[in-house]
Structure formats: C-alpha cells, structure tokens
XYZ file of C-alpha atoms in Angstrom:
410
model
C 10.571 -9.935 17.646
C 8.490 -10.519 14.839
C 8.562 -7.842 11.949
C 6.104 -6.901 9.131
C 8.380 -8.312 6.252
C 6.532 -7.432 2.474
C 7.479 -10.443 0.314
C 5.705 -12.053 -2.438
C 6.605 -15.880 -2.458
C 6.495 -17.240 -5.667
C 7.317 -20.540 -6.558
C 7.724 -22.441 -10.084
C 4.586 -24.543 -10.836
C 6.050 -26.983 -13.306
C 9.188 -29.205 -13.498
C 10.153 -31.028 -10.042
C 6.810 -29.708 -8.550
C 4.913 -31.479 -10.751
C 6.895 -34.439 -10.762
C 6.318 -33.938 -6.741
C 2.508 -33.432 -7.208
C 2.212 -36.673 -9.441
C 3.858 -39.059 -6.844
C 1.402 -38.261 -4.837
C -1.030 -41.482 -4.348
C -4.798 -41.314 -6.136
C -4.143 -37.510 -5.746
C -4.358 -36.997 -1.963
C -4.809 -38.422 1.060
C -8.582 -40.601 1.480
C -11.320 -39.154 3.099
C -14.143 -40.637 4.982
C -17.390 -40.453 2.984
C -19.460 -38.694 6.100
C -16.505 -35.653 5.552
C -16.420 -35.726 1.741
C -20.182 -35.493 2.265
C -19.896 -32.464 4.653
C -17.667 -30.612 2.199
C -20.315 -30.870 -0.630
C -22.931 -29.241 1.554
C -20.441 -26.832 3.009
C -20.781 -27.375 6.625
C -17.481 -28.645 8.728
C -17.920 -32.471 9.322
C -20.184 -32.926 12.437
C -19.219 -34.265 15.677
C -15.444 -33.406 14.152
C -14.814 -30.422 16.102
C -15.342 -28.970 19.517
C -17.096 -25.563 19.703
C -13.942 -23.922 20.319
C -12.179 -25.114 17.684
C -15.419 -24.674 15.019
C -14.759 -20.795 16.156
C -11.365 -20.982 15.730
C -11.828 -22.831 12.140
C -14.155 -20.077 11.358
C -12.184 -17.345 12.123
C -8.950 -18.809 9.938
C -11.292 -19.562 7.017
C -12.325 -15.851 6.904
C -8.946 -15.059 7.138
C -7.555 -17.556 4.476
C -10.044 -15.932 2.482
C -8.491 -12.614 2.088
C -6.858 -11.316 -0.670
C -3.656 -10.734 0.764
C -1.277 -13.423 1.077
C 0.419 -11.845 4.012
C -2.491 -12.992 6.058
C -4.142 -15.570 4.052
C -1.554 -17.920 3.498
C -0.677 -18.169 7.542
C -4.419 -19.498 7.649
C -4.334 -21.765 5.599
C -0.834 -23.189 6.717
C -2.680 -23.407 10.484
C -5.902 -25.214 8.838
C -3.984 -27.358 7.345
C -1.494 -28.486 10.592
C -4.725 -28.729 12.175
C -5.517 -32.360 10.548
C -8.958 -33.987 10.296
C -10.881 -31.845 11.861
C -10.489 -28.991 9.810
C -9.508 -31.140 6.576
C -13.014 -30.079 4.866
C -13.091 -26.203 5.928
C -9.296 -26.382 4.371
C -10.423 -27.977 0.883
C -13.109 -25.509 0.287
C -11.030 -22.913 1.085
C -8.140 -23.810 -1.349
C -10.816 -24.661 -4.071
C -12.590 -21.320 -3.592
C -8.927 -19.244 -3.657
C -7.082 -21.220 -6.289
C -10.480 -20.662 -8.562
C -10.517 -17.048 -7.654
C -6.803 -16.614 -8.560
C -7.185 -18.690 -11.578
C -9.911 -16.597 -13.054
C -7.983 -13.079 -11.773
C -4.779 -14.398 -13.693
C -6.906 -15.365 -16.875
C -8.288 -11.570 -16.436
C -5.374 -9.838 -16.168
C -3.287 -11.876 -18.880
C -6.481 -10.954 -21.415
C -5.908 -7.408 -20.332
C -2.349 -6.733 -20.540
C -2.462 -6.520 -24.281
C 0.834 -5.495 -26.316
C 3.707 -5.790 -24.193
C 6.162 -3.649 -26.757
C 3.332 -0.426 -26.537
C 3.307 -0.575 -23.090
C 7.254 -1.094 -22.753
C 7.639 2.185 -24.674
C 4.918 3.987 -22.995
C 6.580 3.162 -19.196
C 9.774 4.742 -20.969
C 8.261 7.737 -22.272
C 7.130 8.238 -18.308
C 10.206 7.362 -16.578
C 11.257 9.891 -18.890
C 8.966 12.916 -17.809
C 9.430 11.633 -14.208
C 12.953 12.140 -14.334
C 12.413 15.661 -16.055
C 10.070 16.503 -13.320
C 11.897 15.958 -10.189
C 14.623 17.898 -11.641
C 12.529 20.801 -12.510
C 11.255 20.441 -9.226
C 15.304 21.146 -8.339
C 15.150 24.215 -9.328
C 12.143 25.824 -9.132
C 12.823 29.636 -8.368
C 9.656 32.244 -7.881
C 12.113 34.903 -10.388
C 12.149 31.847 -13.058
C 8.123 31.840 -13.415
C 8.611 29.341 -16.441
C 9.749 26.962 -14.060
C 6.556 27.012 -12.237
C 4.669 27.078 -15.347
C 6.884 23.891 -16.241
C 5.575 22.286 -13.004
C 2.459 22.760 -14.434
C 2.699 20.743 -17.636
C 4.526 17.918 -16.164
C 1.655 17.548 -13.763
C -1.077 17.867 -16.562
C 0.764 15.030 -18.428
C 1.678 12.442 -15.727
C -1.284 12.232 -13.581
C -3.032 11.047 -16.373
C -0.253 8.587 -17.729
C 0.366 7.080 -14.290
C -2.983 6.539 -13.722
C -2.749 4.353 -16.878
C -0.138 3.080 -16.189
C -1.058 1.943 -12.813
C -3.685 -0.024 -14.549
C -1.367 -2.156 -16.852
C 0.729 -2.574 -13.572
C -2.493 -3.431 -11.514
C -3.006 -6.571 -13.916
C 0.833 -7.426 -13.647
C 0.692 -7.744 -9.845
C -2.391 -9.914 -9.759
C -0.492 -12.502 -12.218
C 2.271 -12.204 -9.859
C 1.054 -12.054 -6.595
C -1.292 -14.728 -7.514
C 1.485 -17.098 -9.213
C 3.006 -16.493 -5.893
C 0.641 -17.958 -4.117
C -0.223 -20.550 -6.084
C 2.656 -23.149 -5.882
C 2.322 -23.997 -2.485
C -1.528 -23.844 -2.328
C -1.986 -26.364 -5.110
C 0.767 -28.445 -3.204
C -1.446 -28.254 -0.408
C -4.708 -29.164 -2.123
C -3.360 -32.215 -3.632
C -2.582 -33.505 -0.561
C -5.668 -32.944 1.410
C -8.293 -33.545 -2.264
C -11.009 -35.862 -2.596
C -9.840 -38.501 -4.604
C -12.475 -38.383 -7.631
C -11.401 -34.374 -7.343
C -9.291 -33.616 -10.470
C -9.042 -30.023 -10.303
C -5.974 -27.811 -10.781
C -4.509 -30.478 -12.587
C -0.451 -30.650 -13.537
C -1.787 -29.895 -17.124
C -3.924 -27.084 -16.118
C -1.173 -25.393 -13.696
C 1.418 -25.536 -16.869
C -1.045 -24.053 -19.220
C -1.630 -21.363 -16.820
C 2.398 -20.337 -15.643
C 3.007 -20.563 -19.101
C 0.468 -17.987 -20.180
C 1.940 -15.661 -16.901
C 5.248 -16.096 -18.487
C 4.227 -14.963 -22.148
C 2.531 -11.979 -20.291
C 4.688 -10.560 -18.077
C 7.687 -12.100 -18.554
C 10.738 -13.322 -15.635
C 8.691 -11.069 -13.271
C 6.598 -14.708 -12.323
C 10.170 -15.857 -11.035
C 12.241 -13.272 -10.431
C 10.177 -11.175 -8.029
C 10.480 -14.805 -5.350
C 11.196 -13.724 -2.018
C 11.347 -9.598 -2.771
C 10.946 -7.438 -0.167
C 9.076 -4.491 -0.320
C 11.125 -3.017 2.201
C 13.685 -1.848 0.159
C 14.228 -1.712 -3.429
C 15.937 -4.436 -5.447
C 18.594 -4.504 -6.676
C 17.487 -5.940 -9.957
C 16.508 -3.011 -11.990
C 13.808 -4.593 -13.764
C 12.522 -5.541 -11.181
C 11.664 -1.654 -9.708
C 9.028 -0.519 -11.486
C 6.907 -3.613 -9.971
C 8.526 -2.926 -6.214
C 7.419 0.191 -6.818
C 3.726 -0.001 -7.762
C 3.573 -2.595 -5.445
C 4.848 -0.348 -2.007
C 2.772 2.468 -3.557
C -0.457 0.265 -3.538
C 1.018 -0.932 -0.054
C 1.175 2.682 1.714
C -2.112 3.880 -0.127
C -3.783 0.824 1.425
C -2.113 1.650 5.042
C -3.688 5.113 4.738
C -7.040 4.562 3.861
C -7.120 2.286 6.503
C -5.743 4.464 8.839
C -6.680 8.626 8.062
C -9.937 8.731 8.713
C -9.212 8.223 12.226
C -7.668 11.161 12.657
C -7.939 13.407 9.704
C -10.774 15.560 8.628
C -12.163 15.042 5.041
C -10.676 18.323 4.276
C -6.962 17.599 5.652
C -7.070 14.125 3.951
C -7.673 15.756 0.796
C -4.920 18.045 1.102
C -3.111 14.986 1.711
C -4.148 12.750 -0.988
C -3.200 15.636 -3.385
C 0.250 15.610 -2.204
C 0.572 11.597 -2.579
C -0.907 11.756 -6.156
C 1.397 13.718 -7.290
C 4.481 12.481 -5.453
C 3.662 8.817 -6.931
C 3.268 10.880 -10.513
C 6.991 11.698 -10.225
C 8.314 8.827 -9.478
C 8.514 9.243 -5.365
C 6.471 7.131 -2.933
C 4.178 8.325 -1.339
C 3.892 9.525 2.630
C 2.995 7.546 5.190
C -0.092 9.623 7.102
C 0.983 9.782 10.819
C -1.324 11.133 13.692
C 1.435 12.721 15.778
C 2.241 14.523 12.634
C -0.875 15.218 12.425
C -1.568 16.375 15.707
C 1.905 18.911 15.571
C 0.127 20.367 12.639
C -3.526 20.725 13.821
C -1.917 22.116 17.279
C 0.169 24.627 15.297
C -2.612 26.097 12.920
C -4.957 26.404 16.211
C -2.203 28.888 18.030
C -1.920 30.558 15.177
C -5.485 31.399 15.245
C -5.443 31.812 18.905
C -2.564 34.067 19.065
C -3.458 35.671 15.695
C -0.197 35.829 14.148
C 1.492 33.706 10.732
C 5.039 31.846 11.079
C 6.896 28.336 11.314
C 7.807 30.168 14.645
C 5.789 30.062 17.507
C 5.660 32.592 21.098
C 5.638 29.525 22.640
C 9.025 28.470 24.293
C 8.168 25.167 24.784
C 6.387 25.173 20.606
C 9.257 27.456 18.870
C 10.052 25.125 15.820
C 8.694 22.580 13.866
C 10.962 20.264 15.444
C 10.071 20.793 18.782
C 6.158 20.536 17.840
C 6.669 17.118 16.480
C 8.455 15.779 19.015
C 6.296 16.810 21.749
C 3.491 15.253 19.580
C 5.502 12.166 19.987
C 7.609 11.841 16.712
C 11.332 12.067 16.616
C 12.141 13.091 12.906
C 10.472 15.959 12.002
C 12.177 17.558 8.842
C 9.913 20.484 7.107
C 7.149 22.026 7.739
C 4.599 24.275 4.748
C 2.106 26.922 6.285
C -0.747 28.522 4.862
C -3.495 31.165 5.402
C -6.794 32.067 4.108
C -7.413 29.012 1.455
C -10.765 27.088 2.654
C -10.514 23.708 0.826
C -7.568 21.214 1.021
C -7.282 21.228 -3.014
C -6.939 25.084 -2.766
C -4.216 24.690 -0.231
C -2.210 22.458 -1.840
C -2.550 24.569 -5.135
C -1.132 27.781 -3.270
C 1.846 25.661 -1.830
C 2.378 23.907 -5.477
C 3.052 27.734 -6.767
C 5.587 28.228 -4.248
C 9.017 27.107 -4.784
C 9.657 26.091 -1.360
C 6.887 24.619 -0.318
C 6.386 22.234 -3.416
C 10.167 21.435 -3.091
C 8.599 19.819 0.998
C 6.025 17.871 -1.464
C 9.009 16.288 -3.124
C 11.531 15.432 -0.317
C 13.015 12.212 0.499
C 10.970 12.340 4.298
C 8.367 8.977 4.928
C 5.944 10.315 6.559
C 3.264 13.710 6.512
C 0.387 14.958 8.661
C -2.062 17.788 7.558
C -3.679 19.870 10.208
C -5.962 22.950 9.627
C -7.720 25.189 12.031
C -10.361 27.750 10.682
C -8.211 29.329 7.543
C -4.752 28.003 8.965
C -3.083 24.936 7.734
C 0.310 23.059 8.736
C 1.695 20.550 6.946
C 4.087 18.724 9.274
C 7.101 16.065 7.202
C 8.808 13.554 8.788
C 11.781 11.015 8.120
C 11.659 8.752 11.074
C 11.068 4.861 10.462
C 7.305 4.020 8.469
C 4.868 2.399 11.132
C 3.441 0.147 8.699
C 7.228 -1.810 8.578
C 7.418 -1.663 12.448
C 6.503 -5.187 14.185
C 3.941 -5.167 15.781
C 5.370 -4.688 19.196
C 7.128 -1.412 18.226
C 3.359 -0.176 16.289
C 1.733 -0.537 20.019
C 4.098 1.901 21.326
C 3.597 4.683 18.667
C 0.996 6.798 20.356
C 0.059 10.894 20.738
C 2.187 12.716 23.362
C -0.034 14.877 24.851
C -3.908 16.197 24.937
C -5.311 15.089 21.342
C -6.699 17.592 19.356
C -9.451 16.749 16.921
C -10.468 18.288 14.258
C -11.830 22.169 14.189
C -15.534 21.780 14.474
C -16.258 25.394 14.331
C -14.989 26.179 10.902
C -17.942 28.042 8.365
C-alpha cells in the first residue's frame, strides 16, 4: 500500500558527488543537433513522440514544475526513464528548477541575517511557549489573572511567531531546495548539451557552502526526516515543526472551503493561529467533524434548547454525533450561543477555562459548525487524513445526509 511519507531528501553536493559529476564524459550524454535545436526554441523534438506520449510529457513537465518535491521530483525521475523522446522536455525542466532554486537559496541566505539574534530570539519564544501552555494548565474562571495571563501571552506570541515563521520560511527554502538539488544536478549532467556549462562543480560548492554558513548542519542533518513524527534530534524540531505546520495549513486551505462557511473557517483559523503560537500543531479540518458540529448547532435551534446533550437517543453525546458523521475518535466538544462572527466565538470560548483548555489539547483534528447563533466545535484524535495513503483517504467519507452550510442566517 503506498503511504504519504513527508521527507525532505537531501544529499551532499560536493566531495564524491562531484568527483562522480566530473567523470562524467564532455558533461553528458551527446545530443542530436535537430533536438538540441528543439530545446532552444522550447518545443519537444518533432516526429520524437507520439501524441500520447507528447500528453503524457506535458502533463509530467507541469508536474516537475511544482514546488513541492513530493510531486516534482517523481516527474522528473519518469521524464528522465523515459529516454530520447522526452530528453529535451527533461533539460528544460531541470534548467528552469535548478535556476529557480538557485536564485530562492541566494534569497533566503541574503535574508537570514544574524544567526546569534535570531538564536536568542527563538529562545526567548520557546520560552513564553512553554509559559503559555502551562498557564493554559491551569486556567480557573475564580483565578481571573489567569485569564488575563492568557491574554498577554497571546498579545506577545502571535506577533513573535509570525516573525519567526519568516526567518524559518527562508531556512526551509535553503533546505528543501538543497534537498533537491543533489540528485537534480546529477541528473542534468547526464542528459546536458555538451557546450552547456551550467551548475557547474564550482558553482554547486559555492552555493552548499553559503547554505552551510547560513543555516548550519540543518543542509545535512534534516536527510531523510519524516514529517510524520518528530525527530529525535532536538535541533532538529523547531524545523520539523515549522515544516508540518506549513504542511497542515497547506492541507486546509486546500481542503475547507469545501465544506466550511467563511464564517466557520474563521473560527477555525483563529484556533490554529494560536495553537501554532504555543508551540502545538495545528488541527487538521475534517468534514465529518464538521458535519457532527453543523448537525448539532441546527437541533439546537430546531429543538430550541443549549447542551453537549442532545433529546436525541440516537445524537446524546458528542461521541455518538461524530461517529455517526463517520469519525471514530471524537474527544471534546465547545458550544456556544448568541455570538454572530467566528472571531467573536472563539473570543467567548478563549475566556472560558474549559473551552480554551479543548483549543489546546493533544486531539489532530477539528470541525466548526454553526447554525443561526449556535456553534459546535467538534475535536478529534483519530489518525490525520493527509498521512493516510491514498487508498485509506478514498474511504474517508460523510455518514449520512450532508448538511451544508445555514443559508438563512441575517
């Protein structure tokens, strides 16, 4: 069965694979002029290539072109097994990425700036996270100072990670793209013109050796990581954690819109930013979550009455409404009545002790669903669907009539 596996390959760029990259004859393998002529007017090499497999070239060149490595690098791999025919649609490819990557790295090493400042800044926040999450411990409605505390921690680190996040932001792109990069220029000096001399031995070293001064081991040490779980390196977890972070926020956006409101996905996007300001990652946004929580905030309307329990046998807990929505791990549930906005919701339930103590669990996954002035927010620990393989994400579905969103609300 093949699984989603999150891994940044990285591989060195100097020493043996240069010596490797040097033995190779003239610089790559010879090319007929009519291709070589092809690939300077960007158009695949005529009479090369069936229809089916121009299509079929076209569609792995847009997807070698991708920023993500997870898909582009599969591409290329199948361009290149393909030979000949798509030998010129394969060097433009790895002369557009390994350009693009080259000028991203040369950004982001500019950028970084003093590497001490910004060590003693990331303390100073691990710091306050830390702080945080155990005020969060004991937040008690009698202690109001705790609640006030809550407060100031969140007035301070939503700016700082957002900062932060930035320096980090430039780290991964030197990583991810000195990931990359060893096996690409591998690649290109096999398949490269001749008279081609870019991405030479003396270039690549120049460049890993300005990664290194910027960020350090991380070029090397974060080969084969998996995002899946954390390392066990601990300098290495402040980078598995950005990274997952950027990871889930990506899965989301890609995802909520499909079945959250603008409204609900606020709500939830409030929740995230903050749980990502403490130091937690953020939730995963699932529909059947989402649909348990939509379904419960519309009886409550219906049935005109406020409580995690419900009249309905069949709909009693929070439990049983997730797992007739089709998810198997429900573990906490907030509710909420007469706010209009998602911002205001989440507000009210950050004021209440057990309610922001559900915003700061150790559960995967949330869904936020609102009817009129009702709103559910639904937790849950089972399995994220963005690891699942592929076979297991096709059998994640709704149980039950969907519910969309409330399109009579004023």
């Amino acid at each position: 069965m093949k699984r989603h596996r999150w891994v940044i390959v990285a591989a060195a760029i100097c020493g043996g694979a240069a010596a490797t990259w040097a033995a190779v004859p003239g610089g790559g393998l010879p090319i007929p002029p009519s291709v070589l002529k092809e690939v300077a007017e960007g158009k695949p090499a005529a009479g090369a290539a069936g229809k089916k497999d121009q299509e079929h070239i076209a569609a792995l060149k847009e997807r070698a072109l991708t920023a993500d490595s997870a898909v582009a690098l599969p591409a290329i791999r199948e361009l290149k097994g393909m030979g000949n025919v798509a030998r010129p649609t394969l060097i433009g490819v790895l002369k557009t990425v390994l350009s693009r990557d080259q000028e991203l790295i040369q950004s982001a090493v500019a950028g970084i700036g003093d590497g001490k400042e910004a060590a003693d800044f990331e303390a100073r926040i691990d710091t306050l996270r830390a702080e945080a999450r155990a005020n969060v411990a004991v937040l008690d409605k009698a202690k109001p100072e705790t609640i006030k505390k809550a407060h100031e921690y969140y007035d301070q680190l939503i700016p700082m990670t957002a900062r932060m996040n930035q320096a980090w932001g430039m780290r991964m792109a030197i990583v991810e793209g000195m990931g990359r990069r060893g096996e690409l220029v591998r690649i290109w000096r096999e398949v490269a013109p001749a008279n081609d001399k870019s991405f030479t031995v003396d270039a690549e070293t120049k460049l890993k050796q300005a990664a290194v001064k910027a960020v350090g081991a991380f070029v090397d040490q974060a080969a084969g990581m998996e995002w899946g779980k954390p390392p066990r390196d601990e300098s290495l977890k402040p980078l598995w954690f950005f990274g997952v972070s950027r990871k889930i926020e990506a899965w989301n956006n890609r995802h909520m819109e499909q079945f959250m409101d603008a409204e609900e996905i606020k709500d939830f996007n409030f929740v995230n930013v903050y749980r990502e300001a403490i130091g937690l990652l953020p939730y995963e946004a699932d529909p059947r979550l989402v649909q348990a929580a939509r379904r419960h905030s519309k009886e409550m309307v219906e049935k005109n009455y406020f409580s995690h329990e419900s009249p309905t046998a069949s709909e009693k807990d929070f439990g049983m409404r997730s797992k007739n929505a089709g998810y198997a791990g429900g573990a906490g549930e907030n509710i909420a009545s007469g706010t209009g906005t998602g911002e205001a919701t989440f507000w009210l339930w950050f004021d209440s002790p057990g309610h922001h103590k559900n915003f700061a669990g150790g559960q995967n996954a949330l869904g936020v669903g609102r009817w009129r002035d009702r709103w559910t927010q639904n937790f849950g620990g089972a399995p994220r669907v963005m690891q699942m393989s592929e076979e297991e994400q096709s059998r994640v579905k709704v149980e039950g009539d969907v519910l969309g969103p409330d399109s009579g609300r004023k």
